[in-house]
């Protein structure tokens, strides 16, 4: 799991609920206004170098365009001899650090599928999303890496408040993962990580 140099960007203006002392998984209907230090946006994504244009992916793409370009550059580095994306990023959690005001936040790219959406048989650049079992397995593996990163990050910065994580239910559904599956994966992989995990269940 690698990282990319911190990116200086225009901050977003949005409020964070108070943190609880243990893992707190909750469904919320609105995006935050004010991001705490080391907050994490989690985005399920593909190996094709494309974030969705709507929902959390569209929001992050518009708010942090340089982070989106860093993600695209990473995908372009993992291609075969014919310049087609390969599959070696599957199951990887790639952290993109972003400078937000005077603090650091992260965008966690979870490579859960080779492609996205329905397959276009006439375009090799539109392979479609993988089978559900593969997506679930790749998401599980990537979440293990994210939990390890966050646990280590908390050790290195013990004076920071409890980390807050944001993901989006619509993003998960685009990869055929249902609410109970996401909830189960998060609880299993983060049971020993002190954090608040908010799943956006409404409009971003």
Short mmCIF file of C-alpha atoms in Angstrom, two decimals, residues 5-194:
data_model
loop_
_atom_site.label_atom_id
_atom_site.label_comp_id
_atom_site.label_asym_id
_atom_site.label_seq_id
_atom_site.Cartn_x
_atom_site.Cartn_y
_atom_site.Cartn_z
CA UNK A 5 2.71 13.31 -1.78
CA UNK A 6 0.36 15.60 0.12
CA UNK A 7 -1.75 17.80 -2.14
CA UNK A 8 -2.56 21.43 -1.42
CA UNK A 9 -6.21 22.12 -2.26
CA UNK A 10 -9.11 24.48 -1.73
CA UNK A 11 -10.94 23.44 1.48
CA UNK A 12 -14.57 22.41 1.47
CA UNK A 13 -17.06 24.05 3.77
CA UNK A 14 -19.40 21.56 5.39
CA UNK A 15 -20.16 19.73 10.58
CA UNK A 16 -18.97 16.76 12.13
CA UNK A 17 -20.90 14.94 14.84
CA UNK A 18 -19.07 14.41 18.10
CA UNK A 19 -17.02 11.24 18.28
CA UNK A 20 -17.78 8.31 20.60
CA UNK A 21 -14.97 6.53 22.52
CA UNK A 22 -15.21 3.26 20.54
CA UNK A 23 -16.02 2.07 17.02
CA UNK A 24 -19.25 3.84 16.12
CA UNK A 25 -20.88 2.76 12.86
CA UNK A 26 -23.84 4.89 11.88
CA UNK A 27 -25.93 5.80 8.85
CA UNK A 28 -26.32 9.53 8.20
CA UNK A 29 -28.22 11.57 5.62
CA UNK A 30 -25.96 14.56 5.05
CA UNK A 31 -22.33 15.36 4.34
CA UNK A 32 -20.11 17.04 6.94
CA UNK A 33 -19.36 20.77 7.12
CA UNK A 34 -16.14 20.76 9.08
CA UNK A 35 -13.57 17.97 8.74
CA UNK A 36 -11.45 17.00 11.75
CA UNK A 37 -7.77 16.15 11.47
CA UNK A 38 -7.04 12.83 9.71
CA UNK A 39 -10.63 12.34 8.54
CA UNK A 40 -10.92 9.66 5.84
CA UNK A 41 -13.18 9.50 2.78
CA UNK A 42 -13.55 5.89 1.60
CA UNK A 43 -14.35 5.35 -2.07
CA UNK A 44 -14.84 1.96 -3.72
CA UNK A 45 -13.30 2.23 -7.15
CA UNK A 46 -12.01 0.43 -10.24
CA UNK A 47 -8.71 -0.02 -12.09
CA UNK A 48 -9.79 2.01 -15.13
CA UNK A 49 -8.88 5.43 -13.70
CA UNK A 50 -12.46 6.69 -13.39
CA UNK A 51 -14.38 7.86 -10.35
CA UNK A 52 -18.17 8.10 -10.67
CA UNK A 53 -19.47 11.51 -11.73
CA UNK A 54 -22.22 11.46 -9.10
CA UNK A 55 -22.49 10.90 -5.37
CA UNK A 56 -19.36 10.80 -3.23
CA UNK A 57 -17.11 10.09 -6.22
CA UNK A 58 -18.39 13.15 -8.07
CA UNK A 59 -18.16 15.25 -4.92
CA UNK A 60 -14.53 14.29 -4.31
CA UNK A 61 -13.69 14.66 -7.99
CA UNK A 62 -15.06 18.20 -8.03
CA UNK A 63 -13.73 19.25 -4.63
CA UNK A 64 -10.29 17.63 -4.91
CA UNK A 65 -9.44 17.53 -8.65
CA UNK A 66 -5.73 17.05 -8.02
CA UNK A 67 -6.46 13.98 -5.88
CA UNK A 68 -8.53 12.59 -8.74
CA UNK A 69 -5.62 13.16 -11.09
CA UNK A 70 -3.28 11.36 -8.67
CA UNK A 71 -5.64 8.39 -8.72
CA UNK A 72 -5.75 8.44 -12.53
CA UNK A 73 -1.95 8.62 -12.70
CA UNK A 74 -1.69 5.60 -10.41
CA UNK A 75 -3.96 3.57 -12.69
CA UNK A 76 -1.93 4.65 -15.74
CA UNK A 77 1.20 3.24 -14.07
CA UNK A 78 -0.42 -0.20 -13.83
CA UNK A 79 -0.98 -1.16 -17.48
CA UNK A 80 0.04 -4.07 -19.70
CA UNK A 81 2.16 -4.02 -22.86
CA UNK A 82 -0.86 -2.79 -24.84
CA UNK A 83 -1.43 0.12 -22.43
CA UNK A 84 -4.52 -1.52 -20.96
CA UNK A 85 -5.11 -1.41 -17.20
CA UNK A 86 -4.05 -4.61 -15.47
CA UNK A 87 -5.48 -6.13 -12.31
CA UNK A 88 -2.62 -5.84 -9.85
CA UNK A 89 -4.34 -3.01 -7.93
CA UNK A 90 -7.29 -5.21 -6.98
CA UNK A 91 -7.60 -5.55 -3.22
CA UNK A 92 -5.38 -2.53 -2.61
CA UNK A 93 -6.25 0.41 -0.37
CA UNK A 94 -4.40 3.43 -1.74
CA UNK A 95 -4.28 6.47 0.56
CA UNK A 96 -4.17 9.94 -0.97
CA UNK A 97 -3.26 12.54 1.66
CA UNK A 98 -4.87 15.93 1.16
CA UNK A 99 -4.03 19.21 2.90
CA UNK A 100 -7.30 20.63 4.20
CA UNK A 101 -6.99 24.05 5.83
CA UNK A 102 -4.20 23.50 8.35
CA UNK A 103 -4.73 19.79 8.80
CA UNK A 104 -4.39 16.52 6.91
CA UNK A 105 -7.22 14.34 5.65
CA UNK A 106 -7.20 11.25 3.42
CA UNK A 107 -9.04 9.80 0.46
CA UNK A 108 -8.87 6.00 0.68
CA UNK A 109 -9.27 4.38 -2.75
CA UNK A 110 -10.41 0.77 -2.33
CA UNK A 111 -9.78 -1.07 -5.60
CA UNK A 112 -12.64 -3.55 -5.45
CA UNK A 113 -13.30 -4.23 -9.15
CA UNK A 114 -11.42 -4.19 -12.44
CA UNK A 115 -14.21 -2.22 -14.14
CA UNK A 116 -17.47 -0.51 -13.27
CA UNK A 117 -21.05 -0.65 -14.50
CA UNK A 118 -22.18 -2.86 -17.36
CA UNK A 119 -19.73 -4.32 -19.83
CA UNK A 120 -19.52 -2.81 -23.32
CA UNK A 121 -18.52 -5.67 -25.63
CA UNK A 122 -17.38 -3.22 -28.31
CA UNK A 123 -15.03 -1.21 -26.07
CA UNK A 124 -12.10 -2.81 -24.25
CA UNK A 125 -12.02 0.26 -21.97
CA UNK A 126 -15.48 -0.68 -20.59
CA UNK A 127 -15.01 -4.18 -19.13
CA UNK A 128 -17.83 -3.82 -16.59
CA UNK A 129 -17.70 -4.61 -12.92
CA UNK A 130 -16.46 -7.94 -11.58
CA UNK A 131 -18.68 -10.59 -10.01
CA UNK A 132 -20.12 -9.82 -6.60
CA UNK A 133 -18.02 -12.44 -4.79
CA UNK A 134 -14.81 -10.96 -6.22
CA UNK A 135 -15.87 -7.42 -5.33
CA UNK A 136 -16.72 -8.41 -1.78
CA UNK A 137 -13.40 -10.26 -1.38
CA UNK A 138 -11.37 -7.37 -2.80
CA UNK A 139 -13.22 -4.88 -0.59
CA UNK A 140 -12.56 -7.05 2.46
CA UNK A 141 -8.82 -7.24 1.69
CA UNK A 142 -8.59 -3.49 1.09
CA UNK A 143 -10.44 -2.74 4.34
CA UNK A 144 -7.85 -4.78 6.25
CA UNK A 145 -5.15 -2.49 4.84
CA UNK A 146 -7.18 0.60 5.73
CA UNK A 147 -7.71 -0.60 9.31
CA UNK A 148 -3.98 -1.23 9.67
CA UNK A 149 -3.17 2.22 8.33
CA UNK A 150 -5.62 3.93 10.69
CA UNK A 151 -4.45 1.94 13.71
CA UNK A 152 -0.85 2.92 12.98
CA UNK A 153 -1.81 6.52 12.29
CA UNK A 154 -3.49 6.75 15.69
CA UNK A 155 -0.36 5.39 17.39
CA UNK A 156 1.78 8.01 15.67
CA UNK A 157 -0.66 10.82 16.54
CA UNK A 158 -2.10 9.93 19.98
CA UNK A 159 -3.16 13.51 20.75
CA UNK A 160 -5.53 13.72 17.79
CA UNK A 161 -9.28 13.19 18.29
CA UNK A 162 -10.79 9.88 17.29
CA UNK A 163 -10.65 9.45 13.48
CA UNK A 164 -13.83 9.94 11.50
CA UNK A 165 -14.51 7.95 8.33
CA UNK A 166 -17.05 8.72 5.59
CA UNK A 167 -18.25 6.30 2.93
CA UNK A 168 -21.41 6.26 0.83
CA UNK A 169 -24.12 3.63 0.45
CA UNK A 170 -24.80 4.60 -3.17
CA UNK A 171 -21.13 3.99 -4.01
CA UNK A 172 -21.33 0.52 -2.45
CA UNK A 173 -24.56 -0.29 -4.28
CA UNK A 174 -22.90 0.58 -7.58
CA UNK A 175 -20.62 -2.37 -6.87
CA UNK A 176 -23.53 -4.62 -5.84
CA UNK A 177 -22.79 -4.48 -2.11
CA UNK A 178 -25.83 -4.18 0.12
CA UNK A 179 -26.19 -2.33 3.40
CA UNK A 180 -25.83 -5.40 5.62
CA UNK A 181 -22.71 -6.48 3.70
CA UNK A 182 -20.94 -3.13 4.11
CA UNK A 183 -21.97 -2.98 7.76
CA UNK A 184 -20.61 -6.49 8.34
CA UNK A 185 -17.31 -5.82 6.56
CA UNK A 186 -16.71 -2.62 8.49
CA UNK A 187 -17.56 -4.15 11.88
CA UNK A 188 -15.35 -7.17 11.26
CA UNK A 189 -12.30 -5.27 10.06
CA UNK A 190 -12.57 -2.29 12.40
CA UNK A 191 -13.65 -3.93 15.64
CA UNK A 192 -10.22 -3.14 17.13
CA UNK A 193 -9.92 0.33 15.60
CA UNK A 194 -11.20 3.30 17.57
#
